[in-house]
Amino acid sequence: MTPQQISDTLQAAIPEAEVRVNDYTGGGDHFEVIVMSNSFEGVSRVKRHQMVYKALGNAMDGEIHALALKTLTIAEFQKLANNS
């Protein structure tokens, strides 16, 4: 699965998501993914991650070996960006 395929899949599954994907080994199976969406408002981190895993479906059973995942609302992302 390519970074673009991951991004497209997550944007289709999570309303108004902005997705950033980095293949951090270059091998096509270890990814860092940041998903920002206001649909995460009031949702626990565990449930946010479950939303991402559900969207990626079978890719998590084979194509994707490792996934470093951050799920944030837009406000949470802006707060982190301002503190950097």
PDB file of C-alpha atoms in Angstrom:
ATOM      1  CA  MET A   1       0.000   0.000   0.000  1.00  0.00           C
ATOM      2  CA  THR A   2       1.401   3.394  -0.934  1.00  0.00           C
ATOM      3  CA  PRO A   3       1.217   6.525   1.216  1.00  0.00           C
ATOM      4  CA  GLN A   4      -1.237   7.986  -1.320  1.00  0.00           C
ATOM      5  CA  GLN A   5      -3.492   4.919  -1.081  1.00  0.00           C
ATOM      6  CA  ILE A   6      -3.504   5.168   2.710  1.00  0.00           C
ATOM      7  CA  SER A   7      -4.320   8.873   2.525  1.00  0.00           C
ATOM      8  CA  ASP A   8      -7.113   8.350  -0.011  1.00  0.00           C
ATOM      9  CA  THR A   9      -8.612   5.486   2.013  1.00  0.00           C
ATOM     10  CA  LEU A  10      -8.648   7.475   5.247  1.00  0.00           C
ATOM     11  CA  GLN A  11      -9.999  10.635   3.610  1.00  0.00           C
ATOM     12  CA  ALA A  12     -12.872   8.598   2.155  1.00  0.00           C
ATOM     13  CA  ALA A  13     -13.680   6.972   5.506  1.00  0.00           C
ATOM     14  CA  ILE A  14     -13.260   9.852   7.967  1.00  0.00           C
ATOM     15  CA  PRO A  15     -15.281  13.008   7.327  1.00  0.00           C
ATOM     16  CA  GLU A  16     -13.274  16.104   6.387  1.00  0.00           C
ATOM     17  CA  ALA A  17      -9.997  14.413   7.344  1.00  0.00           C
ATOM     18  CA  GLU A  18      -6.653  15.906   6.548  1.00  0.00           C
ATOM     19  CA  VAL A  19      -4.167  13.062   6.339  1.00  0.00           C
ATOM     20  CA  ARG A  20      -0.376  13.070   6.275  1.00  0.00           C
ATOM     21  CA  VAL A  21       1.451   9.823   5.575  1.00  0.00           C
ATOM     22  CA  ASN A  22       5.173   9.142   5.728  1.00  0.00           C
ATOM     23  CA  ASP A  23       6.747   5.827   4.669  1.00  0.00           C
ATOM     24  CA  TYR A  24       9.509   6.052   7.247  1.00  0.00           C
ATOM     25  CA  THR A  25      11.569   3.062   6.079  1.00  0.00           C
ATOM     26  CA  GLY A  26      10.984   3.363   2.346  1.00  0.00           C
ATOM     27  CA  GLY A  27       9.890  -0.276   2.206  1.00  0.00           C
ATOM     28  CA  GLY A  28       6.176   0.355   1.811  1.00  0.00           C
ATOM     29  CA  ASP A  29       5.096  -1.335   5.035  1.00  0.00           C
ATOM     30  CA  HIS A  30       6.121   0.992   7.918  1.00  0.00           C
ATOM     31  CA  PHE A  31       4.145   4.227   8.046  1.00  0.00           C
ATOM     32  CA  GLU A  32       3.722   7.275  10.214  1.00  0.00           C
ATOM     33  CA  VAL A  33       0.187   8.614   9.809  1.00  0.00           C
ATOM     34  CA  ILE A  34      -1.330  11.809  11.178  1.00  0.00           C
ATOM     35  CA  VAL A  35      -5.091  12.148  10.788  1.00  0.00           C
ATOM     36  CA  MET A  36      -6.731  15.462  11.638  1.00  0.00           C
ATOM     37  CA  SER A  37     -10.509  15.720  11.678  1.00  0.00           C
ATOM     38  CA  ASN A  38     -13.147  17.456  13.740  1.00  0.00           C
ATOM     39  CA  SER A  39     -15.082  14.170  13.661  1.00  0.00           C
ATOM     40  CA  PHE A  40     -12.674  13.116  16.447  1.00  0.00           C
ATOM     41  CA  GLU A  41     -14.133  15.771  18.775  1.00  0.00           C
ATOM     42  CA  GLY A  42     -15.255  14.087  22.017  1.00  0.00           C
ATOM     43  CA  VAL A  43     -13.933  10.679  20.885  1.00  0.00           C
ATOM     44  CA  SER A  44     -11.318   8.815  22.947  1.00  0.00           C
ATOM     45  CA  ARG A  45      -7.894   8.115  21.495  1.00  0.00           C
ATOM     46  CA  VAL A  46      -8.648   4.376  21.429  1.00  0.00           C
ATOM     47  CA  LYS A  47     -11.853   4.888  19.443  1.00  0.00           C
ATOM     48  CA  ARG A  48     -10.080   7.287  17.063  1.00  0.00           C
ATOM     49  CA  HIS A  49      -7.441   4.659  16.371  1.00  0.00           C
ATOM     50  CA  GLN A  50     -10.142   2.023  15.906  1.00  0.00           C
ATOM     51  CA  MET A  51     -11.736   4.254  13.258  1.00  0.00           C
ATOM     52  CA  VAL A  52      -8.429   4.375  11.381  1.00  0.00           C
ATOM     53  CA  TYR A  53      -7.799   0.628  11.680  1.00  0.00           C
ATOM     54  CA  LYS A  54     -11.337  -0.119  10.486  1.00  0.00           C
ATOM     55  CA  ALA A  55     -10.875   2.152   7.467  1.00  0.00           C
ATOM     56  CA  LEU A  56      -7.599   0.455   6.542  1.00  0.00           C
ATOM     57  CA  GLY A  57      -9.232  -2.960   6.943  1.00  0.00           C
ATOM     58  CA  ASN A  58      -7.322  -5.921   5.560  1.00  0.00           C
ATOM     59  CA  ALA A  59      -4.215  -3.844   4.840  1.00  0.00           C
ATOM     60  CA  MET A  60      -3.499  -3.993   8.580  1.00  0.00           C
ATOM     61  CA  ASP A  61      -3.340  -7.797   8.322  1.00  0.00           C
ATOM     62  CA  GLY A  62      -0.666  -7.891   5.668  1.00  0.00           C
ATOM     63  CA  GLU A  63       0.413  -4.901   3.618  1.00  0.00           C
ATOM     64  CA  ILE A  64       1.030  -2.625   6.593  1.00  0.00           C
ATOM     65  CA  HIS A  65       3.499  -4.059   9.081  1.00  0.00           C
ATOM     66  CA  ALA A  66       3.841  -1.037  11.388  1.00  0.00           C
ATOM     67  CA  LEU A  67       1.740   2.077  11.852  1.00  0.00           C
ATOM     68  CA  ALA A  68       2.744   5.029  14.033  1.00  0.00           C
ATOM     69  CA  LEU A  69      -0.553   6.834  14.409  1.00  0.00           C
ATOM     70  CA  LYS A  70      -1.607  10.270  15.643  1.00  0.00           C
ATOM     71  CA  THR A  71      -5.276  11.236  15.557  1.00  0.00           C
ATOM     72  CA  LEU A  72      -6.153  14.837  16.354  1.00  0.00           C
ATOM     73  CA  THR A  73      -8.947  17.335  16.037  1.00  0.00           C
ATOM     74  CA  ILE A  74      -8.037  20.474  14.112  1.00  0.00           C
ATOM     75  CA  ALA A  75      -7.882  22.435  17.396  1.00  0.00           C
ATOM     76  CA  GLU A  76      -5.566  19.845  18.972  1.00  0.00           C
ATOM     77  CA  PHE A  77      -3.273  20.006  15.951  1.00  0.00           C
ATOM     78  CA  GLN A  78      -3.187  23.813  16.004  1.00  0.00           C
ATOM     79  CA  LYS A  79      -2.380  23.797  19.721  1.00  0.00           C
ATOM     80  CA  LEU A  80       0.546  21.421  19.114  1.00  0.00           C
ATOM     81  CA  ALA A  81       1.751  23.507  16.170  1.00  0.00           C
ATOM     82  CA  ASN A  82       1.651  26.699  18.243  1.00  0.00           C
ATOM     83  CA  ASN A  83       3.667  25.065  21.030  1.00  0.00           C
ATOM     84  CA  SER A  84       6.407  23.929  18.644  1.00  0.00           C
TER      85      SER A  84
END
